[in-house]
Amino acid sequence: QFRYRVCVQLKLRAETMVTSARMRIPYSRLNHNPNSSPHRVFFIPLCTSRRFFLLITAALLISFPYFAWSTEESMGGETRMPTKPRFSLDEMRGFALRKSLSTDYKPSYYTKSATSFDRMLMERSSRFDISATDVLVFVHIQKTAGTSFEKFLVRHLSIDRPCECTKKRKRCVCRRPGGNNNQTWLFSRYSTGWVCGLHADYTELAVSACVDTVLEKKEGAGNRRRYFYTSFLRDPITRYISEYRHVSRGATWMASRHMCNGRPPTPDELPLCFDPRVGWEGVSLEEFLSCPFNLATNRMTRMMADLTLVDCYDTTKMDRRKRDSIMLESAKANLRSLSFYGLKERMDDSQWMFQRLFGLRFTKRLSEWNKSKSNDTVVTPELMKKIREANSLDIELYSYALELFDERMERMKRDGLPVTVPEATLPSASHFIDDSPNEDRSKMILPINEEEEEEDDDRYEDSERYN
């Protein structure tokens, strides 16, 4: 009789725990009255068996911790929402690498000798040394003042051994001062060319290890290089309209490869918005905005993100909201990992930060170098609203970049690097700090006759070999 009563109680409590876990109802709220069980009559013969009594007792003892944990987890989900993704960015990157069978990337390249801003600021051994094995890599995002900055690097940098440039080829030889003539310190369009693809993005340059592969092929694999990735960003709305103007004048960037996980996107993954035999010259802003496959949309986020995390250009395998969220967080993480990034709207501050951080000096002021072309672009309030909505990821990324930029400026002023170039040649930090209230530039109406950055001719350039 005792065994029977205990058996019934154990059985009912087991059923109650299962129900609690499945229905996400606290165990204490469920009624486990033995007289209310519909299985009571059926269960009497089983409970009179000693063997069955021992079996159910053991099963209950083994399963109790699991059901208790499951119920606690289920109830926790009702009262509190997760504040961060379940997996870290590195874990998600690892999942994407393991899943892809066609990839030829090496996981070690994710952090292979990449030097971040924080390391440069905090570790003396991580300072850029142009005479050693350090390489400055520039990620050139279209219409962000990248052309001006790259020309400054090869033409207006005060170093012992300036770059030797050939005008007709738009190519410069940038050898290390006092070192091996076969080694370059700069990886950019004017020094090595578009060897990783026209306007190669972060995925092509860093994730695929194209930079390291190219330099090892050219200079040998014996050097332990350190890479200092840099880039420029711009207000998303003005950048988008600037790219539209550039495309309407004939630019297509058809030579871009968009390599990801060892292959370019298929026509199904990345259709073209125009007939390549005709081009897109003269396109209206409305048509430019209406194409869902226009890579101008959220370009900065896409080019700074690790696209292997979102199945590259295949948008069918992931919910759009999840894809956008992962891309944005990846772009923010990679932005933090850069050695330096500048802002087109704050060229003087960007120049001051670069010179202090890298211990190099420009012979001219970057903010005074912009040649301009006047353009009239009528942007109606309705079109402006659509442009903002289409580029919401870039707007959020740029807002984050502004905050991080200000934080870095303050850190460098407070406890930054010692001055390694003559103080007279360095712009004053206080002179460049903008003390005016922060404005949401994404909501500013684009002025007519906006001054354009120096026009580049990369619409005609193809990927060239580093030689």
XYZ file of C-alpha atoms in Angstrom:
467
model
C 0.000 0.000 0.000
C 2.824 2.401 0.855
C 4.621 1.615 -2.389
C 1.417 2.235 -4.296
C 0.867 5.687 -2.758
C 4.455 6.760 -3.279
C 4.364 5.488 -6.854
C 1.220 7.457 -7.684
C 2.677 10.623 -6.190
C 5.947 10.214 -8.113
C 4.128 9.571 -11.353
C 1.848 12.588 -10.954
C 4.703 14.884 -10.027
C 6.650 13.704 -13.074
C 3.651 14.489 -15.288
C 3.342 17.893 -13.646
C 6.997 18.760 -14.298
C 6.685 17.780 -17.950
C 3.554 19.914 -18.301
C 5.259 22.823 -16.550
C 8.223 22.702 -18.920
C 6.094 22.393 -22.054
C 3.500 25.048 -21.154
C 6.022 27.394 -19.459
C 3.856 27.485 -16.330
C 5.584 27.525 -12.934
C 5.567 24.111 -11.293
C 4.032 25.535 -8.109
C 0.954 26.777 -9.980
C -0.057 23.379 -11.336
C -2.490 21.119 -9.434
C -0.990 17.709 -8.719
C -3.842 16.269 -6.603
C -3.687 12.445 -6.946
C -7.471 12.179 -6.788
C -7.821 14.414 -9.861
C -5.651 12.244 -12.103
C -7.524 10.409 -14.875
C -4.750 7.800 -14.851
C -5.314 6.755 -11.224
C -7.321 3.594 -11.963
C -5.112 2.556 -14.846
C -1.974 3.132 -12.832
C -2.910 0.887 -9.810
C -1.659 -2.444 -11.280
C 1.615 -0.876 -12.369
C 2.301 0.647 -8.970
C 1.890 -2.695 -7.206
C 4.931 -3.999 -9.089
C 8.146 -3.571 -7.149
C 10.258 -3.585 -10.335
C 8.177 -0.844 -11.906
C 8.275 1.170 -8.683
C 12.085 1.154 -8.686
C 12.208 1.963 -12.413
C 9.975 5.028 -12.222
C 11.754 6.276 -9.094
C 15.152 6.120 -10.849
C 13.786 7.788 -13.989
C 12.297 10.608 -11.974
C 15.508 11.257 -10.050
C 17.538 11.365 -13.265
C 15.152 13.665 -15.151
C 14.339 16.079 -12.335
C 17.380 18.408 -12.822
C 16.620 18.732 -16.553
C 12.959 19.645 -16.095
C 13.770 22.033 -13.280
C 16.332 23.810 -15.495
C 14.002 23.827 -18.504
C 11.172 25.356 -16.496
C 13.452 28.033 -15.065
C 14.769 28.931 -18.511
C 11.267 29.054 -19.972
C 9.959 31.310 -17.233
C 13.012 33.533 -17.472
C 12.202 34.199 -21.129
C 8.847 35.673 -20.153
C 10.187 38.176 -17.668
C 13.403 39.315 -19.318
C 14.534 39.704 -22.916
C 18.118 38.889 -23.950
C 20.305 41.986 -24.114
C 22.875 40.589 -26.556
C 23.107 37.837 -29.180
C 23.565 34.303 -27.961
C 26.845 33.942 -29.842
C 29.712 36.389 -30.105
C 30.760 37.864 -33.430
C 33.833 35.616 -33.571
C 31.653 32.553 -32.952
C 29.249 33.572 -35.722
C 32.206 34.101 -38.014
C 33.456 30.632 -37.148
C 30.055 29.107 -37.894
C 30.049 30.750 -41.322
C 33.557 29.505 -42.079
C 32.817 25.909 -41.089
C 29.598 25.870 -43.067
C 31.189 26.993 -46.313
C 32.793 24.104 -48.167
C 34.211 26.267 -50.936
C 36.145 28.650 -48.743
C 39.910 28.723 -48.952
C 40.354 31.205 -46.123
C 42.341 30.515 -42.989
C 40.760 31.383 -39.625
C 44.084 32.727 -38.402
C 43.854 35.545 -40.939
C 41.039 37.190 -39.005
C 43.491 38.512 -36.463
C 46.734 37.911 -38.324
C 48.942 40.836 -37.369
C 46.047 43.317 -37.606
C 46.764 46.289 -35.364
C 43.798 48.156 -33.893
C 43.535 51.748 -32.709
C 43.523 50.629 -29.069
C 46.724 48.639 -29.464
C 48.454 51.534 -31.215
C 47.437 53.902 -28.441
C 48.266 51.652 -25.493
C 51.267 49.608 -26.647
C 54.472 51.294 -27.696
C 55.480 48.150 -29.585
C 52.346 48.480 -31.745
C 53.252 51.879 -33.220
C 53.516 52.074 -36.988
C 57.090 51.695 -38.260
C 57.415 52.530 -41.939
C 60.990 51.200 -42.021
C 60.153 47.772 -40.576
C 57.537 45.327 -41.894
C 54.374 47.362 -41.221
C 51.881 47.874 -44.052
C 49.175 50.541 -44.176
C 46.075 49.159 -45.941
C 43.335 51.488 -47.162
C 39.732 50.273 -47.568
C 38.378 52.665 -50.196
C 34.611 53.182 -49.962
C 33.262 55.133 -52.914
C 32.608 58.867 -52.484
C 34.015 59.238 -48.972
C 37.101 61.384 -49.796
C 39.127 58.215 -50.254
C 40.691 59.436 -53.500
C 41.931 62.628 -51.851
C 43.363 60.738 -48.870
C 45.099 58.140 -51.044
C 46.670 60.855 -53.190
C 47.892 62.559 -50.037
C 49.550 59.341 -48.922
C 51.586 59.006 -52.121
C 52.164 62.689 -52.984
C 52.195 64.789 -49.828
C 53.726 62.675 -47.088
C 56.966 63.945 -45.587
C 59.128 60.814 -45.348
C 62.770 60.026 -46.059
C 61.903 58.141 -49.215
C 58.809 59.608 -50.933
C 56.734 57.518 -53.299
C 57.812 57.673 -56.933
C 54.720 58.318 -59.060
C 54.073 57.974 -62.774
C 51.294 60.275 -63.945
C 50.167 58.344 -67.005
C 49.864 55.066 -65.129
C 48.388 56.540 -61.952
C 50.782 54.310 -60.111
C 53.393 55.044 -57.478
C 56.232 52.960 -56.100
C 56.281 53.316 -52.320
C 59.410 51.601 -50.993
C 60.461 51.494 -47.369
C 63.013 54.111 -46.299
C 66.438 52.538 -45.968
C 65.109 49.025 -46.414
C 64.648 46.357 -49.035
C 63.736 47.941 -52.367
C 61.304 45.112 -53.000
C 59.055 45.933 -50.051
C 56.174 48.391 -49.930
C 54.693 50.035 -46.852
C 51.393 51.025 -48.523
C 48.584 48.864 -49.929
C 46.258 51.134 -51.905
C 45.017 51.896 -55.406
C 47.982 54.167 -56.225
C 50.688 51.893 -54.830
C 49.645 48.290 -55.475
C 46.612 48.924 -57.679
C 43.258 47.189 -57.430
C 44.909 43.778 -57.026
C 42.097 42.506 -54.785
C 39.395 43.926 -57.031
C 38.102 47.384 -57.897
C 37.115 49.088 -54.634
C 37.649 45.840 -52.736
C 35.753 45.774 -49.448
C 36.738 44.523 -45.990
C 35.597 40.991 -46.836
C 37.834 40.864 -49.912
C 40.856 42.546 -48.341
C 40.928 41.246 -44.771
C 38.597 38.267 -44.388
C 39.870 36.560 -47.525
C 43.483 37.492 -46.659
C 43.972 38.882 -50.163
C 46.353 41.555 -48.870
C 48.617 39.029 -47.193
C 48.453 36.647 -50.160
C 49.428 39.357 -52.655
C 52.358 40.619 -50.602
C 53.655 37.133 -49.850
C 53.561 36.339 -53.559
C 55.413 39.507 -54.475
C 57.805 39.951 -51.561
C 58.105 36.464 -50.116
C 56.550 34.709 -47.159
C 59.437 35.212 -44.749
C 58.368 38.638 -43.496
C 56.193 38.871 -40.396
C 54.079 41.785 -41.558
C 51.738 43.810 -39.409
C 48.709 45.322 -41.119
C 47.205 48.678 -40.236
C 43.759 48.886 -41.831
C 42.389 52.372 -42.463
C 39.366 53.898 -44.172
C 37.195 57.008 -44.539
C 33.466 57.452 -43.922
C 31.010 60.144 -44.915
C 27.520 61.357 -44.048
C 25.324 58.613 -45.599
C 22.834 60.900 -47.342
C 25.392 63.145 -49.026
C 27.546 60.121 -49.869
C 24.605 58.343 -51.517
C 23.667 61.373 -53.621
C 27.322 61.938 -54.509
C 27.523 58.365 -55.777
C 24.338 58.917 -57.763
C 25.925 61.954 -59.422
C 29.044 59.953 -60.199
C 27.031 57.102 -61.739
C 24.860 59.487 -63.744
C 28.087 60.790 -65.311
C 29.036 57.301 -66.461
C 30.632 55.399 -63.554
C 29.634 51.741 -63.162
C 32.521 50.008 -61.312
C 31.801 46.964 -63.462
C 35.277 45.589 -62.741
C 34.445 45.067 -59.063
C 34.604 41.383 -58.128
C 32.593 41.239 -54.878
C 34.452 38.069 -53.930
C 33.137 36.303 -50.844
C 33.840 32.785 -49.592
C 36.084 32.153 -52.562
C 33.683 33.114 -55.366
C 31.862 36.095 -56.884
C 28.067 36.371 -56.532
C 25.891 34.623 -59.097
C 23.510 36.603 -61.355
C 20.639 35.390 -59.177
C 22.346 36.689 -56.040
C 23.384 40.066 -57.441
C 21.414 41.139 -60.540
C 22.481 44.309 -62.368
C 20.348 47.432 -62.291
C 21.288 48.338 -65.866
C 22.363 46.878 -69.196
C 26.178 46.712 -69.070
C 26.343 47.331 -72.828
C 24.610 50.661 -72.330
C 25.602 51.674 -68.812
C 23.628 53.863 -66.439
C 24.708 57.299 -67.612
C 21.943 59.872 -67.303
C 19.942 57.799 -64.807
C 17.382 59.743 -62.793
C 17.546 59.812 -59.011
C 14.142 58.096 -58.854
C 15.352 55.167 -60.978
C 18.641 54.995 -59.088
C 16.730 54.749 -55.823
C 14.150 52.252 -57.043
C 16.549 49.418 -57.962
C 16.593 46.913 -55.051
C 20.030 45.588 -56.089
C 21.767 48.969 -56.152
C 25.000 48.547 -54.191
C 25.018 52.252 -53.369
C 22.371 51.521 -50.745
C 23.980 51.043 -47.315
C 27.329 50.788 -49.076
C 29.435 51.729 -46.050
C 27.844 49.048 -43.862
C 28.222 46.362 -46.497
C 31.823 47.246 -47.348
C 32.883 47.329 -43.684
C 31.074 44.120 -42.659
C 32.250 40.519 -42.850
C 29.803 39.239 -45.467
C 30.626 35.593 -44.795
C 28.473 35.943 -41.668
C 25.354 36.499 -43.786
C 25.949 34.002 -46.635
C 27.631 36.682 -48.738
C 25.208 37.999 -51.381
C 22.690 35.174 -51.027
C 19.720 36.830 -49.320
C 17.423 33.790 -49.499
C 18.880 31.872 -46.547
C 18.308 34.444 -43.835
C 15.536 36.733 -42.686
C 16.219 40.309 -43.827
C 15.958 41.792 -40.351
C 18.423 39.264 -38.966
C 20.752 39.753 -41.930
C 20.732 43.537 -41.522
C 21.354 43.254 -37.787
C 24.352 40.947 -38.228
C 25.820 43.115 -40.993
C 25.493 46.270 -38.927
C 27.057 44.737 -35.809
C 29.862 43.270 -37.905
C 30.531 46.651 -39.542
C 30.676 48.331 -36.126
C 33.060 45.681 -34.808
C 35.338 45.991 -37.826
C 35.241 49.777 -37.568
C 36.491 49.480 -33.992
C 39.245 47.119 -35.112
C 40.623 49.545 -37.717
C 43.855 51.293 -36.894
C 42.338 54.534 -38.151
C 39.294 55.880 -39.919
C 38.620 59.459 -40.930
C 35.456 61.440 -41.575
C 34.988 63.561 -44.688
C 33.025 66.130 -42.710
C 35.963 66.506 -40.291
C 39.051 66.428 -42.465
C 41.220 68.553 -40.159
C 40.435 66.396 -37.141
C 41.065 63.299 -39.248
C 44.446 64.615 -40.388
C 45.453 65.485 -36.827
C 44.476 62.035 -35.587
C 46.269 60.219 -38.415
C 49.504 62.174 -38.000
C 49.620 61.676 -34.252
C 48.663 58.020 -34.470
C 51.085 57.010 -37.235
C 53.898 59.438 -36.466
C 53.799 60.744 -40.044
C 53.386 64.265 -41.409
C 51.593 65.613 -44.471
C 53.076 68.615 -46.268
C 49.640 70.067 -47.053
C 46.334 70.463 -45.325
C 43.902 67.737 -46.331
C 40.861 69.979 -45.939
C 42.237 72.427 -48.524
C 42.904 69.797 -51.171
C 39.358 69.223 -52.421
C 38.880 70.218 -56.022
C 35.210 70.669 -56.703
C 32.561 70.295 -59.332
C 29.292 72.112 -58.923
C 26.182 70.048 -59.464
C 22.527 70.850 -59.146
C 20.457 67.960 -57.875
C 16.838 68.538 -57.017
C 15.899 66.346 -54.066
C 12.261 66.550 -53.054
C 11.247 65.910 -49.427
C 9.592 62.666 -50.537
C 12.778 61.442 -52.231
C 14.853 62.512 -49.238
C 12.634 60.451 -46.961
C 13.041 57.390 -49.204
C 16.813 57.849 -49.305
C 16.964 57.941 -45.510
C 14.793 54.837 -45.202
C 16.848 52.935 -47.787
C 20.133 53.822 -46.050
C 19.046 53.255 -42.457
C 21.984 50.913 -41.754
C 24.521 53.462 -42.970
C 22.836 56.178 -40.918
C 23.150 54.079 -37.774
C 26.736 53.085 -38.593
C 27.734 56.698 -39.207
C 26.107 57.840 -35.976
C 28.159 55.196 -34.164
C 31.289 56.285 -36.058
C 30.803 59.910 -34.969
C 30.579 58.939 -31.304
C 33.586 56.629 -31.537
C 35.582 59.290 -33.398
C 34.897 61.886 -30.687
C 35.828 59.358 -28.016
C 39.129 58.619 -29.746
C 39.930 62.299 -30.144
C 39.389 62.856 -26.437
C 41.515 59.838 -25.533
C 44.365 61.024 -27.728
C 44.235 64.512 -26.257
C 44.072 63.164 -22.707
C 46.627 60.353 -22.736
C 47.517 59.802 -26.363
C 50.738 59.135 -28.202
C 53.826 61.253 -27.720
C 54.596 63.609 -30.576
C 57.031 61.871 -32.938
C 57.160 64.565 -35.652
C 58.063 68.242 -35.238
C 55.281 69.980 -33.313
C 55.300 72.933 -35.698
C 54.160 70.718 -38.534
C 51.228 69.263 -36.611
C 47.829 70.965 -36.678
C 46.600 72.011 -33.264
C 44.090 69.566 -31.813
C 42.098 72.274 -30.094
C 41.859 74.199 -33.343
C 40.047 71.304 -35.009
C 37.681 70.290 -32.237
C 34.123 71.338 -33.076
C 32.502 72.592 -29.880
C 29.166 73.291 -31.542
C 26.168 71.126 -30.545
C 26.056 67.793 -32.278
C 23.657 67.691 -35.188
C 21.923 64.766 -36.800
C 23.458 65.184 -40.231
C 21.292 62.429 -41.650
C 18.297 64.776 -41.331
C 19.875 67.767 -43.037
C 18.472 68.841 -46.383
C 21.124 68.485 -49.077
C 22.171 71.958 -50.228
C 22.094 72.853 -53.884
C 25.480 73.188 -55.595
C 27.154 70.983 -52.985
C 30.908 70.919 -53.366
C 32.032 67.539 -54.624
C 35.222 65.801 -53.626
C 37.907 65.473 -56.240
C 36.613 63.425 -59.142
C 38.372 60.140 -59.748
C 38.558 58.129 -62.936
C 38.182 54.677 -61.437
C 35.163 54.090 -63.655
C 37.717 53.231 -66.338
C 40.129 51.296 -64.149
C 40.321 47.545 -63.955
C 42.106 45.326 -61.488
C 45.841 45.618 -62.108
C 48.646 43.410 -60.936
C 51.073 44.579 -58.292
C 54.400 44.952 -60.033
